[in-house]
CSV table of N, CA and C in Angstrom, one decimal:
chain,number,residue,atom,x,y,z
A,4,MET,N,118.5,-178.7,341.5
A,4,MET,CA,117.7,-180.0,341.3
A,4,MET,C,117.2,-180.4,342.7
A,5,ALA,N,116.0,-180.9,342.7
A,5,ALA,CA,115.3,-181.3,343.9
A,5,ALA,C,115.9,-182.7,344.3
A,6,ILE,N,115.9,-183.0,345.6
A,6,ILE,CA,116.4,-184.3,346.1
A,6,ILE,C,115.1,-185.1,346.6
A,7,SER,N,115.0,-186.3,346.1
A,7,SER,CA,113.8,-187.1,346.5
A,7,SER,C,114.0,-187.5,347.9
A,8,LYS,N,112.9,-187.4,348.7
A,8,LYS,CA,112.9,-187.8,350.1
A,8,LYS,C,111.7,-188.7,350.4
A,9,CYS,N,111.9,-189.5,351.4
A,9,CYS,CA,110.9,-190.4,351.9
A,9,CYS,C,109.8,-189.6,352.5
A,10,PRO,N,108.5,-189.9,352.1
A,10,PRO,CA,107.4,-189.1,352.7
A,10,PRO,C,107.2,-189.4,354.2
A,11,LYS,N,107.7,-190.5,354.7
A,11,LYS,CA,107.5,-190.9,356.1
A,11,LYS,C,108.6,-190.4,357.0
A,12,CYS,N,109.8,-190.6,356.6
A,12,CYS,CA,110.9,-190.3,357.6
A,12,CYS,C,111.9,-189.2,357.0
A,13,ASP,N,111.6,-188.7,355.8
A,13,ASP,CA,112.4,-187.7,355.2
A,13,ASP,C,113.9,-188.1,354.8
A,14,ASN,N,114.1,-189.4,354.8
A,14,ASN,CA,115.4,-189.9,354.4
A,14,ASN,C,115.5,-189.7,352.9
A,15,ALA,N,116.8,-189.6,352.4
A,15,ALA,CA,117.0,-189.4,350.9
A,15,ALA,C,117.7,-190.5,350.3
A,16,SER,N,117.7,-191.7,350.9
A,16,SER,CA,118.4,-192.9,350.4
A,16,SER,C,117.4,-194.0,350.1
A,17,PHE,N,117.4,-194.5,348.9
A,17,PHE,CA,116.4,-195.5,348.5
A,17,PHE,C,117.1,-196.8,348.0
A,18,GLU,N,116.3,-197.9,348.0
A,18,GLU,CA,116.8,-199.2,347.5
A,18,GLU,C,115.7,-199.9,346.7
A,19,VAL,N,116.2,-200.8,345.9
A,19,VAL,CA,115.3,-201.6,345.1
A,19,VAL,C,115.2,-203.0,345.7
A,20,VAL,N,114.0,-203.5,345.9
A,20,VAL,CA,113.8,-204.8,346.6
A,20,VAL,C,112.8,-205.7,345.8
A,21,GLU,N,113.2,-206.9,345.5
A,21,GLU,CA,112.3,-207.8,344.8
A,21,GLU,C,111.3,-208.4,345.9
A,22,ASN,N,110.0,-208.5,345.4
A,22,ASN,CA,109.0,-208.9,346.4
A,22,ASN,C,107.9,-209.7,345.6
A,23,SER,N,107.3,-210.7,346.2
A,23,SER,CA,106.1,-211.3,345.7
A,23,SER,C,104.9,-211.1,346.6
A,24,PRO,N,104.1,-210.1,346.3
A,24,PRO,CA,103.0,-209.8,347.2
A,24,PRO,C,102.0,-211.0,347.3
A,25,LEU,N,101.4,-211.1,348.4
A,25,LEU,CA,100.4,-212.2,348.6
A,25,LEU,C,99.3,-212.1,347.6
A,26,HIS,N,98.9,-213.3,347.0
A,26,HIS,CA,97.9,-213.4,346.0
A,26,HIS,C,98.2,-212.8,344.7
A,27,SER,N,99.5,-212.6,344.5
A,27,SER,CA,100.0,-212.1,343.2
A,27,SER,C,100.6,-213.2,342.4
A,28,ASN,N,100.4,-213.1,341.1
A,28,ASN,CA,101.0,-214.1,340.2
A,28,ASN,C,102.4,-213.7,339.7
A,29,TYR,N,102.7,-212.5,340.0
A,29,TYR,CA,104.0,-211.9,339.5
A,29,TYR,C,104.8,-211.3,340.6
A,30,LYS,N,106.1,-211.4,340.4
A,30,LYS,CA,107.0,-210.6,341.3
A,30,LYS,C,107.0,-209.2,340.9
A,31,LEU,N,107.3,-208.3,341.9
A,31,LEU,CA,107.4,-206.9,341.6
A,31,LEU,C,108.7,-206.4,342.2
A,32,ILE,N,109.1,-205.3,341.7
A,32,ILE,CA,110.3,-204.6,342.3
A,32,ILE,C,109.8,-203.4,343.0
A,33,PHE,N,110.1,-203.3,344.3
A,33,PHE,CA,109.7,-202.2,345.2
A,33,PHE,C,110.8,-201.2,345.3
A,34,VAL,N,110.6,-199.9,345.1
A,34,VAL,CA,111.5,-198.9,345.4
A,34,VAL,C,111.1,-198.4,346.8
A,35,GLN,N,112.0,-198.6,347.8
A,35,GLN,CA,111.7,-198.3,349.1
A,35,GLN,C,112.8,-197.5,349.8
A,36,CYS,N,112.4,-196.8,350.9
A,36,CYS,CA,113.3,-196.0,351.7
A,36,CYS,C,114.3,-197.0,352.4
A,37,ARG,N,115.6,-196.7,352.3
A,37,ARG,CA,116.6,-197.5,353.0
A,37,ARG,C,116.5,-197.5,354.5
A,38,LYS,N,116.0,-196.4,355.0
A,38,LYS,CA,115.9,-196.3,356.5
A,38,LYS,C,114.7,-196.9,357.1
A,39,CYS,N,113.5,-196.6,356.6
A,39,CYS,CA,112.3,-197.1,357.2
A,39,CYS,C,111.6,-198.2,356.4
A,40,GLY,N,111.9,-198.4,355.2
A,40,GLY,CA,111.3,-199.4,354.3
A,40,GLY,C,110.0,-199.0,353.7
A,41,SER,N,109.6,-197.7,353.8
A,41,SER,CA,108.4,-197.3,353.2
A,41,SER,C,108.5,-197.4,351.7
A,42,VAL,N,107.5,-198.0,351.0
A,42,VAL,CA,107.5,-198.2,349.6
A,42,VAL,C,107.1,-196.9,349.0
A,43,VAL,N,107.9,-196.4,348.0
A,43,VAL,CA,107.6,-195.1,347.4
A,43,VAL,C,107.2,-195.4,345.9
A,44,GLY,N,107.4,-196.6,345.4
A,44,GLY,CA,107.1,-196.9,344.0
A,44,GLY,C,107.3,-198.4,343.7
A,45,THR,N,106.7,-198.9,342.7
A,45,THR,CA,106.8,-200.2,342.2
A,45,THR,C,107.1,-200.3,340.7
A,46,MET,N,107.8,-201.4,340.3
A,46,MET,CA,108.1,-201.6,338.9
A,46,MET,C,107.8,-203.0,338.6
A,47,ASP,N,107.6,-203.3,337.3
A,47,ASP,CA,107.5,-204.7,336.9
A,47,ASP,C,108.8,-205.4,337.2
A,48,TYR,N,108.8,-206.7,337.6
A,48,TYR,CA,110.0,-207.5,337.8
A,48,TYR,C,110.7,-207.7,336.5
A,49,SER,N,110.0,-208.0,335.5
A,49,SER,CA,110.6,-208.3,334.2
A,49,SER,C,110.6,-207.0,333.4
A,50,ASN,N,111.7,-206.7,332.7
A,50,ASN,CA,111.8,-205.5,331.9
A,50,ASN,C,111.2,-205.8,330.5
A,51,ILE,N,110.1,-205.3,330.2
A,51,ILE,CA,109.3,-205.6,329.0
A,51,ILE,C,110.2,-205.3,327.8
A,52,GLY,N,110.9,-204.2,327.8
A,52,GLY,CA,111.8,-203.8,326.7
A,52,GLY,C,112.8,-204.9,326.4
A,53,THR,N,113.4,-205.5,327.4
A,53,THR,CA,114.4,-206.5,327.2
A,53,THR,C,113.7,-207.8,326.7
A,54,ILE,N,112.6,-208.1,327.2
A,54,ILE,CA,111.8,-209.3,326.7
A,54,ILE,C,111.5,-209.1,325.2
A,55,LEU,N,111.0,-208.0,324.8
A,55,LEU,CA,110.7,-207.7,323.4
A,55,LEU,C,111.9,-207.8,322.5
A,56,LYS,N,113.1,-207.3,323.0
A,56,LYS,CA,114.3,-207.4,322.2
A,56,LYS,C,114.7,-208.9,322.0
A,57,ASP,N,114.5,-209.7,323.0
A,57,ASP,CA,114.8,-211.1,322.9
A,57,ASP,C,113.9,-211.8,321.9
A,58,VAL,N,112.6,-211.5,322.0
A,58,VAL,CA,111.7,-212.1,321.0
A,58,VAL,C,112.0,-211.6,319.6
A,59,GLU,N,112.3,-210.3,319.4
A,59,GLU,CA,112.7,-209.9,318.1
A,59,GLU,C,113.9,-210.6,317.5
A,60,LYS,N,114.9,-210.9,318.4
A,60,LYS,CA,116.1,-211.7,317.9
A,60,LYS,C,115.7,-213.1,317.5
A,61,LYS,N,114.8,-213.7,318.3
A,61,LYS,CA,114.4,-215.1,318.0
A,61,LYS,C,113.6,-215.2,316.7
A,62,VAL,N,112.8,-214.2,316.4
A,62,VAL,CA,112.0,-214.3,315.1
A,62,VAL,C,112.7,-213.6,314.0
A,63,GLY,N,113.9,-213.0,314.3
A,63,GLY,CA,114.7,-212.3,313.2
A,63,GLY,C,114.0,-211.1,312.8
A,64,PHE,N,113.3,-210.4,313.6
A,64,PHE,CA,112.7,-209.1,313.2
A,64,PHE,C,113.7,-208.1,312.7
A,65,GLY,N,113.4,-207.6,311.5
A,65,GLY,CA,114.3,-206.5,311.0
A,65,GLY,C,115.5,-207.0,310.2
A,66,THR,N,115.7,-208.3,310.1
A,66,THR,CA,116.8,-208.9,309.4
A,66,THR,C,116.4,-209.5,308.1
A,67,GLU,N,117.1,-209.3,307.0
A,67,GLU,CA,116.8,-209.8,305.7
A,67,GLU,C,116.8,-211.4,305.7
A,68,SER,N,117.7,-211.9,306.5
A,68,SER,CA,117.9,-213.4,306.5
A,68,SER,C,116.9,-214.1,307.4
A,69,SER,N,115.9,-213.4,307.9
A,69,SER,CA,115.0,-214.1,308.9
A,69,SER,C,114.2,-215.1,308.2
A,70,THR,N,113.8,-216.1,309.0
A,70,THR,CA,112.9,-217.2,308.5
A,70,THR,C,111.6,-216.6,308.0
A,71,VAL,N,111.1,-215.7,308.7
A,71,VAL,CA,109.8,-215.1,308.3
A,71,VAL,C,109.9,-214.4,306.9
A,72,ASN,N,111.0,-213.7,306.7
A,72,ASN,CA,111.1,-213.0,305.4
A,72,ASN,C,111.3,-214.0,304.3
A,73,LYS,N,112.1,-215.1,304.6
A,73,LYS,CA,112.3,-216.1,303.6
A,73,LYS,C,111.0,-216.8,303.2
A,74,ASN,N,110.1,-217.1,304.3
A,74,ASN,CA,108.8,-217.7,304.0
A,74,ASN,C,107.9,-216.8,303.2
A,75,LEU,N,108.0,-215.5,303.5
A,75,LEU,CA,107.2,-214.5,302.7
A,75,LEU,C,107.6,-214.5,301.3
A,76,ASP,N,108.9,-214.6,301.0
A,76,ASP,CA,109.4,-214.6,299.7
A,76,ASP,C,108.9,-215.8,298.9
A,77,VAL,N,108.9,-217.0,299.6
A,77,VAL,CA,108.4,-218.2,298.9
A,77,VAL,C,106.9,-218.0,298.6
A,78,VAL,N,106.1,-217.5,299.5
A,78,VAL,CA,104.7,-217.2,299.3
A,78,VAL,C,104.5,-216.3,298.1
A,79,ASN,N,105.3,-215.2,298.1
A,79,ASN,CA,105.2,-214.2,297.0
A,79,ASN,C,105.5,-214.9,295.6
A,80,GLN,N,106.5,-215.7,295.6
A,80,GLN,CA,106.9,-216.4,294.3
A,80,GLN,C,105.8,-217.3,293.9
A,81,ASN,N,105.2,-218.0,294.9
A,81,ASN,CA,104.1,-219.0,294.5
A,81,ASN,C,102.8,-218.2,294.0
A,82,VAL,N,102.6,-217.1,294.6
A,82,VAL,CA,101.4,-216.3,294.1
A,82,VAL,C,101.7,-215.8,292.7
A,83,ILE,N,102.9,-215.4,292.4
A,83,ILE,CA,103.2,-215.0,291.0
A,83,ILE,C,103.1,-216.1,290.1
A,84,ARG,N,103.5,-217.3,290.5
A,84,ARG,CA,103.4,-218.5,289.6
A,84,ARG,C,101.9,-218.8,289.4
A,85,LEU,N,101.1,-218.7,290.4
A,85,LEU,CA,99.7,-219.0,290.3
A,85,LEU,C,99.0,-218.0,289.4
A,86,PHE,N,99.4,-216.8,289.5
A,86,PHE,CA,98.8,-215.7,288.6
A,86,PHE,C,99.2,-216.0,287.2
A,87,ASN,N,100.4,-216.4,286.9
A,87,ASN,CA,100.9,-216.7,285.6
A,87,ASN,C,100.1,-217.9,285.0
A,88,LEU,N,99.9,-218.9,285.8
A,88,LEU,CA,99.1,-220.1,285.4
A,88,LEU,C,97.7,-219.7,285.0
A,89,ILE,N,97.1,-218.9,285.8
A,89,ILE,CA,95.7,-218.5,285.5
A,89,ILE,C,95.7,-217.7,284.2
A,90,GLU,N,96.7,-216.8,284.0
A,90,GLU,CA,96.8,-216.0,282.8
A,90,GLU,C,96.9,-217.0,281.6
A,91,ASN,N,97.8,-217.9,281.7
A,91,ASN,CA,98.0,-218.9,280.6
A,91,ASN,C,96.8,-219.7,280.3
A,92,SER,N,96.1,-220.1,281.4
A,92,SER,CA,94.8,-220.9,281.2
A,92,SER,C,93.8,-220.1,280.5
A,93,ASN,N,93.7,-218.8,280.9
A,93,ASN,CA,92.7,-217.9,280.3
A,93,ASN,C,93.0,-217.7,278.8
A,94,ARG,N,94.3,-217.6,278.5
A,94,ARG,CA,94.7,-217.4,277.1
A,94,ARG,C,94.3,-218.7,276.3
A,95,ARG,N,94.6,-219.8,276.8
A,95,ARG,CA,94.3,-221.1,276.1
A,95,ARG,C,92.7,-221.2,276.0
A,96,LEU,N,92.0,-220.9,277.0
A,96,LEU,CA,90.5,-221.0,276.9
A,96,LEU,C,90.0,-220.0,275.8
A,97,ASP,N,90.6,-218.8,275.7
A,97,ASP,CA,90.3,-217.9,274.6
A,97,ASP,C,90.6,-218.5,273.2
A,98,GLU,N,91.7,-219.2,273.1
A,98,GLU,CA,92.1,-219.8,271.8
A,98,GLU,C,91.1,-220.9,271.5
A,99,ILE,N,90.8,-221.7,272.4
A,99,ILE,CA,89.8,-222.8,272.2
A,99,ILE,C,88.5,-222.3,271.8
A,100,GLU,N,88.0,-221.2,272.5
A,100,GLU,CA,86.7,-220.6,272.2
A,100,GLU,C,86.7,-220.0,270.8
A,101,GLU,N,87.8,-219.4,270.4
A,101,GLU,CA,88.0,-218.9,269.1
A,101,GLU,C,87.9,-220.0,268.0
A,102,LYS,N,88.6,-221.1,268.2
A,102,LYS,CA,88.6,-222.2,267.3
A,102,LYS,C,87.2,-222.8,267.2
A,103,LEU,N,86.5,-222.9,268.3
A,103,LEU,CA,85.1,-223.5,268.3
A,103,LEU,C,84.2,-222.5,267.5
A,104,SER,N,84.3,-221.3,267.7
A,104,SER,CA,83.4,-220.3,267.0
A,104,SER,C,83.7,-220.3,265.5
A,105,LYS,N,84.9,-220.6,265.1
A,105,LYS,CA,85.2,-220.6,263.6
A,105,LYS,C,84.6,-221.9,263.0
A,106,ASN,N,84.6,-223.0,263.8
A,106,ASN,CA,84.1,-224.3,263.3
A,106,ASN,C,82.6,-224.3,263.3
A,107,ASN,N,81.9,-223.4,264.0
A,107,ASN,CA,80.4,-223.4,264.0
A,107,ASN,C,79.9,-222.4,263.1
């Protein structure tokens, strides 16, 4: 297995340092050489995976008891009720139309 080395001083020891570059709206994590400080890589300060997991927990993503799922169930029930009302109304209109045509 190859050993990572600093391109500047050939050191093989690195560290992670938080930094806010000038004119940047965000903090960054710098991976730098422990000996000379040369930056060999950067990472986002915030771990996007962790942030997404937190958001999933807050909205109840993937759980049956989530508020979103409960609200969707209510919407589905109301759509079914509305469909049944329309069907019943159409049936009644057909009955009225039939009675009117018999009377004429």
